[in-house]
Amino acid sequence: MKPALHPHEDDRLRELRRYGILDTDREREFDELVEIASEICEAPVSVINFIDQGRQWFKAEVGLGVRSTPLETSLCGHAILQGDYIEISDTLDDARMADNPLCTSDPGFRFYAGSVLKGANGLPLGTLCVLDHKPRALSEHQRKVLRVLSRHIMRQLDLRLALDQEQTLRREVDHRVKNSLASIGALLFMKARRETDAAVRHALEDAGSRVRSLSSLHAELHELGGQDLVSTKSLFMRVETDLRQLLPEGIELSIVVRDGGVGPELANSLVLIVNEFVSNSVKHAFGSGHGSIKVEIDAQPGRLALLCRDNGTAGAAEAERAAKGSGLGSRVIQSIASSMNIVPKWRASGDGMELSLDGPIPRPGR
């Protein structure tokens, strides 16, 4: 069944276009959010989508591989007509989707959950949704995280719009972003502490750690003023402090940085890589619960040398799996390294995992 138009469709489309988000490039901060949603909800597909005239367009996606699809087959086109949140345990039992080729094909989308993205005027613009190929249901904490992430998406868009409209509000806008990231990180860690399922707890802790790392980078960028470069030493002092607060008892962390300045994009990449390595080490390296993680960073104009290692139990098989990008963390690292034209090297021989990135990088501003 083709989705019906919203009762205030013209106003809704005007509001969507006011945000200027349609047909923009992919951005890591949105890609990170769909990765978090997919991991926490244990769903193979997660999408940030906006319902445009005749199509649905994807700002970010995991597991889909396209940027837009026709409105005729849109599941989210139905979702924006029904409140703030919709969950369909089995799409083939829902009259609106039972004849949808996206659901009836093999493998089709048999499960759908979406939190509606609303503009400042309250009209629905799209959804943050997760999909699965089997009927199922989300837990209460998964639903809550999906709602929180969807609100964060709209806060990001609202803040961008405010920045475009009034540059004099930049500092206030930056504070709001920082507070939003801190709030999401705190919520994720609060849910993790209360979660009894170990796998879900680890997923929540990973998500919270990523948000905290992004918050550290944001705080550093906020203090740049009119400068173009981020101090790697100052940035990773924040990151190390944040990560140490999250490490289990018995795990030590040391980050040594050669002082230098890098562009914001490279700074973001370094933060994400270090965060993923530390998270993976905490989850997989230390069977006894005791160990150490060491990071060395030398990011100078035109060249990067990054070395991460732990003294855990990883061997050659684990290093080979990491090099193939078998886990989410190693896939994130591979993707970031690829964007810098550097091949990450993984080594392990039974006494710990080592990751190194070494090579030329574009100079800031080029």
Coordinates of C-alpha atoms in Angstrom, one line a residue:
M1 CA 0.0 0.0 0.0
K2 CA 1.4 3.4 -1.0
P3 CA 1.7 5.8 2.0
A4 CA -1.0 8.5 2.1
L5 CA 0.1 12.2 2.1
H6 CA 0.3 14.0 5.4
P7 CA -2.8 16.2 6.0
H8 CA -0.4 19.2 6.0
E9 CA 1.9 18.0 3.2
D10 CA 2.7 21.4 1.7
D11 CA 3.7 22.8 5.1
R12 CA 5.6 19.6 5.9
L13 CA 7.7 19.8 2.7
R14 CA 8.4 23.5 3.3
E15 CA 9.7 22.7 6.8
L16 CA 11.8 19.8 5.4
R17 CA 13.4 22.1 2.8
R18 CA 14.1 24.8 5.4
Y19 CA 16.6 22.5 7.1
G20 CA 18.6 22.2 3.8
I21 CA 19.5 18.6 4.6
L22 CA 18.3 16.9 1.4
D23 CA 21.0 15.6 -1.0
T24 CA 23.9 16.6 1.2
D25 CA 27.0 14.4 1.5
R26 CA 27.3 11.6 4.0
E27 CA 28.8 12.8 7.3
R28 CA 30.4 10.7 9.9
E29 CA 28.5 12.1 12.8
F30 CA 25.3 10.8 11.3
D31 CA 26.9 7.6 10.2
E32 CA 28.0 7.0 13.8
L33 CA 24.4 7.4 15.0
V34 CA 23.0 4.8 12.7
E35 CA 25.8 2.4 13.6
I36 CA 24.9 2.9 17.3
A37 CA 21.2 2.4 16.6
S38 CA 22.0 -0.8 14.6
E39 CA 24.3 -2.2 17.2
I40 CA 22.1 -1.5 20.3
C41 CA 18.9 -2.7 18.6
E42 CA 20.8 -5.7 17.1
A43 CA 19.3 -4.9 13.7
P44 CA 21.1 -5.4 10.4
V45 CA 19.7 -2.2 8.9
S46 CA 19.4 1.3 10.4
V47 CA 18.5 4.4 8.5
I48 CA 18.2 8.2 9.0
N49 CA 15.6 9.1 6.3
F50 CA 13.6 12.1 5.2
I51 CA 10.3 11.8 3.3
D52 CA 10.5 14.1 0.3
Q53 CA 8.1 14.6 -2.6
G54 CA 7.9 11.2 -4.4
R55 CA 10.9 9.7 -2.6
Q56 CA 12.5 8.9 0.7
W57 CA 16.1 10.1 1.0
F58 CA 18.7 8.6 3.4
K59 CA 21.1 10.9 5.2
A60 CA 22.8 7.9 6.7
E61 CA 22.3 4.1 6.5
V62 CA 23.8 0.8 7.6
G63 CA 23.0 -2.4 5.7
L64 CA 21.0 -0.8 2.8
G65 CA 23.6 0.5 0.3
V66 CA 21.4 3.2 -1.4
R67 CA 20.7 6.9 -0.8
S68 CA 17.0 7.0 -1.9
T69 CA 14.0 4.8 -2.8
P70 CA 10.6 5.6 -4.3
L71 CA 7.9 6.7 -1.9
E72 CA 5.6 3.9 -3.2
T73 CA 7.6 1.3 -1.3
S74 CA 8.4 3.5 1.7
L75 CA 7.7 2.0 5.1
C76 CA 8.7 5.2 6.8
G77 CA 6.1 7.1 4.7
H78 CA 3.5 5.2 6.8
A79 CA 5.4 5.8 10.1
I80 CA 5.3 9.6 9.9
L81 CA 1.5 9.5 9.9
Q82 CA 1.4 7.6 13.2
G83 CA 2.6 9.5 16.3
D84 CA 6.1 9.8 17.5
Y85 CA 7.1 6.1 17.4
I86 CA 5.9 3.0 15.5
E87 CA 7.0 -0.6 15.9
I88 CA 5.7 -3.4 13.7
S89 CA 6.6 -6.9 14.9
D90 CA 5.7 -8.5 11.6
T91 CA 5.2 -6.3 8.5
L92 CA 3.3 -9.1 6.7
D93 CA 0.6 -8.9 9.4
D94 CA 0.2 -5.2 8.8
A95 CA -2.2 -4.2 6.0
R96 CA -0.1 -1.2 5.0
M97 CA 3.0 -3.3 4.3
A98 CA 1.7 -6.8 3.6
D99 CA 1.9 -6.2 -0.2
N100 CA 5.1 -4.1 -0.1
P101 CA 7.8 -5.8 -2.3
L102 CA 10.5 -4.7 0.3
C103 CA 8.6 -6.9 2.8
T104 CA 7.5 -9.8 0.6
S105 CA 10.8 -10.3 -1.2
D106 CA 13.4 -12.8 0.1
P107 CA 14.9 -11.7 2.3
G108 CA 12.3 -9.0 3.0
F109 CA 11.9 -6.6 5.9
R110 CA 9.7 -8.4 8.4
F111 CA 10.4 -6.1 11.3
Y112 CA 10.3 -2.3 11.5
A113 CA 10.8 0.2 14.4
G114 CA 11.0 3.9 13.8
S115 CA 11.2 7.1 15.9
V116 CA 9.8 10.1 14.0
L117 CA 12.0 13.1 13.3
K118 CA 10.0 16.3 13.8
G119 CA 10.7 19.8 12.7
A120 CA 10.5 22.9 14.9
N121 CA 6.9 23.3 13.9
G122 CA 6.0 19.8 15.0
L123 CA 5.5 18.3 11.6
P124 CA 7.1 15.0 10.8
L125 CA 10.1 15.1 8.4
G126 CA 11.3 11.5 8.5
T127 CA 12.5 8.8 10.9
L128 CA 15.4 7.1 12.5
C129 CA 14.5 3.5 12.0
V130 CA 15.9 -0.1 12.3
L131 CA 14.8 -3.1 10.2
D132 CA 15.3 -6.8 10.4
H133 CA 14.6 -9.8 8.2
K134 CA 12.7 -11.7 10.9
P135 CA 9.7 -10.8 13.0
R136 CA 10.7 -9.6 16.5
A137 CA 10.3 -6.8 19.1
L138 CA 12.6 -4.3 20.7
S139 CA 13.2 -4.1 24.5
E140 CA 12.2 -1.1 26.4
H141 CA 15.7 0.3 26.7
Q142 CA 16.3 -0.2 23.0
R143 CA 13.1 1.8 22.2
K144 CA 14.3 4.5 24.6
V145 CA 17.7 4.8 23.0
L146 CA 16.1 5.0 19.5
R147 CA 13.9 7.9 20.7
V148 CA 16.9 9.6 22.3
L149 CA 19.0 9.3 19.2
S150 CA 16.2 10.6 17.0
R151 CA 15.9 13.7 19.2
H152 CA 19.6 14.2 19.0
I153 CA 19.4 14.1 15.2
M154 CA 16.9 16.9 15.2
R155 CA 18.9 18.9 17.7
Q156 CA 21.9 18.6 15.4
L157 CA 19.8 19.9 12.4
D158 CA 18.2 22.6 14.5
L159 CA 21.7 23.8 15.6
R160 CA 23.0 23.8 12.1
L161 CA 20.1 25.8 10.9
A162 CA 20.6 28.3 13.8
L163 CA 24.3 28.6 12.9
D164 CA 23.5 29.3 9.2
Q165 CA 21.0 31.9 10.2
E166 CA 23.0 33.7 12.8
Q167 CA 26.7 33.4 13.2
T168 CA 26.8 35.4 16.3
L169 CA 25.0 32.6 18.2
R170 CA 28.0 30.2 17.5
R171 CA 29.2 29.9 21.1
E172 CA 25.7 29.2 22.5
V173 CA 25.1 26.6 19.8
D174 CA 28.4 24.8 20.6
H175 CA 27.4 24.6 24.3
R176 CA 24.1 23.1 23.3
V177 CA 25.8 20.4 21.2
K178 CA 28.2 19.6 24.0
N179 CA 25.3 19.3 26.5
S180 CA 23.4 17.1 24.1
L181 CA 26.4 14.7 23.7
A182 CA 27.0 14.6 27.4
S183 CA 23.3 13.9 28.1
I184 CA 23.3 11.0 25.6
G185 CA 26.5 9.6 26.9
A186 CA 25.2 9.7 30.5
L187 CA 21.9 8.1 29.5
L188 CA 23.7 5.2 27.7
F189 CA 26.1 4.5 30.6
M190 CA 23.2 4.7 33.1
K191 CA 21.3 2.1 31.1
A192 CA 24.5 0.0 30.9
R193 CA 24.9 -0.1 34.6
R194 CA 21.3 -1.3 35.1
E195 CA 21.5 -3.9 32.2
T196 CA 21.8 -7.5 33.3
D197 CA 22.4 -8.9 29.8
A198 CA 26.2 -8.8 29.2
A199 CA 26.0 -8.4 25.5
V200 CA 23.5 -5.5 25.7
R201 CA 25.6 -3.9 28.5
H202 CA 28.7 -4.0 26.3
A203 CA 26.8 -2.5 23.4
L204 CA 25.5 0.3 25.5
E205 CA 29.0 1.0 27.0
D206 CA 30.5 1.0 23.5
A207 CA 27.9 3.5 22.3
G208 CA 28.4 5.7 25.3
S209 CA 32.2 5.6 24.9
R210 CA 31.9 6.8 21.3
V211 CA 29.6 9.6 22.2
R212 CA 32.0 10.7 25.0
S213 CA 34.9 10.7 22.6
L214 CA 33.0 12.9 20.2
S215 CA 32.2 15.2 23.1
S216 CA 35.9 15.5 23.9
L217 CA 36.6 16.5 20.3
H218 CA 33.7 19.0 20.3
A219 CA 35.0 20.6 23.5
E220 CA 38.5 21.0 21.9
L221 CA 37.0 22.5 18.7
H222 CA 34.9 24.8 20.8
E223 CA 38.0 26.4 22.3
L224 CA 39.8 26.9 19.0
G225 CA 38.2 30.2 18.3
G226 CA 39.5 31.4 15.0
Q227 CA 42.4 28.9 14.8
D228 CA 42.4 26.1 12.2
L229 CA 44.3 23.4 14.0
V230 CA 43.5 21.1 17.0
S231 CA 46.2 20.4 19.5
T232 CA 46.6 16.7 19.6
K233 CA 48.2 16.7 23.1
S234 CA 45.3 18.8 24.6
L235 CA 42.7 16.8 22.8
F236 CA 44.0 13.4 24.0
M237 CA 44.4 14.6 27.5
R238 CA 40.6 15.0 27.5
V239 CA 40.1 11.7 25.7
E240 CA 42.4 9.8 28.1
T241 CA 40.6 11.3 31.1
D242 CA 37.2 10.3 29.7
L243 CA 38.3 6.8 28.8
R244 CA 39.9 6.1 32.2
Q245 CA 36.6 6.8 33.9
L246 CA 35.0 4.1 31.8
L247 CA 37.6 1.4 32.1
P248 CA 37.0 -1.6 34.3
E249 CA 39.1 -1.9 37.5
G250 CA 42.4 -3.5 36.7
I251 CA 42.8 -2.1 33.2
E252 CA 45.4 0.6 32.8
L253 CA 45.6 3.2 29.9
S254 CA 48.4 5.3 28.7
I255 CA 48.3 7.8 25.8
V256 CA 51.5 9.5 24.8
V257 CA 51.2 12.2 22.2
R258 CA 53.9 14.2 20.4
D259 CA 52.6 17.8 20.5
G260 CA 51.4 19.1 17.2
G261 CA 48.4 20.6 15.4
V262 CA 46.1 18.7 13.1
G263 CA 42.9 19.6 11.2
P264 CA 39.5 18.9 12.8
E265 CA 38.8 16.0 10.4
L266 CA 42.0 14.2 11.2
A267 CA 41.5 14.9 14.9
N268 CA 38.0 13.3 14.7
S269 CA 39.5 10.3 12.9
L270 CA 42.2 9.8 15.5
V271 CA 39.7 10.0 18.4
L272 CA 37.5 7.4 16.7
I273 CA 40.3 5.0 16.0
V274 CA 41.7 5.2 19.5
N275 CA 38.2 4.8 21.0
E276 CA 37.5 1.7 18.9
F277 CA 40.9 0.0 19.8
V278 CA 40.4 0.7 23.5
S279 CA 36.8 -0.6 23.4
N280 CA 37.8 -3.8 21.6
S281 CA 40.7 -4.4 24.0
V282 CA 38.4 -4.0 27.0
K283 CA 35.9 -6.5 25.5
H284 CA 38.2 -9.1 24.1
A285 CA 41.8 -8.9 25.3
F286 CA 41.9 -9.5 29.1
G287 CA 40.4 -12.8 30.3
S288 CA 41.7 -12.2 33.8
G289 CA 40.3 -8.6 33.9
H290 CA 43.8 -7.1 34.3
G291 CA 46.0 -5.6 31.7
S292 CA 47.3 -2.4 30.0
I293 CA 46.6 -0.5 26.9
K294 CA 49.2 1.9 25.4
V295 CA 48.7 4.5 22.6
E296 CA 51.4 6.5 20.9
I297 CA 50.5 9.3 18.5
D298 CA 52.7 11.4 16.3
A299 CA 50.6 13.5 14.0
Q300 CA 52.8 16.1 12.3
P301 CA 52.2 18.2 9.1
G302 CA 52.0 15.8 6.3
R303 CA 52.6 12.5 8.2
L304 CA 50.9 10.3 10.8
A305 CA 52.3 7.6 13.0
L306 CA 49.8 5.9 15.4
L307 CA 50.5 2.8 17.5
C308 CA 48.0 1.1 19.7
R309 CA 48.7 -2.0 21.7
D310 CA 47.5 -4.1 24.6
N311 CA 49.1 -6.9 26.6
G312 CA 46.1 -9.2 26.3
T313 CA 45.8 -12.7 24.9
A314 CA 45.3 -12.0 21.2
G315 CA 47.1 -14.2 18.7
A316 CA 47.6 -14.4 15.0
A317 CA 44.0 -15.6 14.3
E318 CA 42.6 -12.5 16.1
A319 CA 44.9 -10.2 14.2
E320 CA 43.8 -11.8 10.9
R321 CA 40.2 -11.3 11.8
A322 CA 40.8 -7.7 12.7
A323 CA 42.6 -7.1 9.4
K324 CA 39.6 -8.5 7.5
G325 CA 37.3 -6.2 9.4
S326 CA 35.3 -9.0 11.0
G327 CA 33.9 -6.9 13.9
L328 CA 32.2 -3.5 14.0
G329 CA 35.2 -1.8 15.7
S330 CA 37.8 -3.1 13.2
R331 CA 35.4 -2.2 10.3
V332 CA 35.2 1.4 11.6
I333 CA 39.0 1.6 11.9
Q334 CA 39.4 0.2 8.4
S335 CA 37.0 2.7 7.0
I336 CA 38.7 5.7 8.6
A337 CA 42.1 4.5 7.6
S338 CA 41.0 4.0 4.0
S339 CA 39.7 7.6 4.0
M340 CA 43.3 8.7 4.8
N341 CA 44.8 6.3 2.2
I342 CA 46.6 4.4 4.9
V343 CA 46.4 0.6 5.4
P344 CA 46.1 -0.3 9.1
K345 CA 48.5 -3.1 10.2
W346 CA 47.4 -5.6 12.8
R347 CA 49.9 -7.8 14.6
A348 CA 49.5 -10.4 17.4
S349 CA 51.5 -13.4 18.6
G350 CA 49.8 -14.5 21.8
D351 CA 50.9 -11.6 24.0
G352 CA 48.6 -8.9 22.9
M353 CA 47.2 -7.0 19.9
E354 CA 49.0 -4.2 18.1
L355 CA 47.5 -1.7 15.6
S356 CA 49.7 0.7 13.6
L357 CA 48.9 3.4 11.1
D358 CA 51.9 5.0 9.4
G359 CA 52.0 7.1 6.3
P360 CA 51.7 10.5 4.6
I361 CA 48.5 12.5 5.1
P362 CA 47.2 15.7 3.4
R363 CA 48.5 18.8 5.1
P364 CA 45.7 20.9 6.9
G365 CA 44.0 23.3 4.6
R366 CA 44.9 21.4 1.4

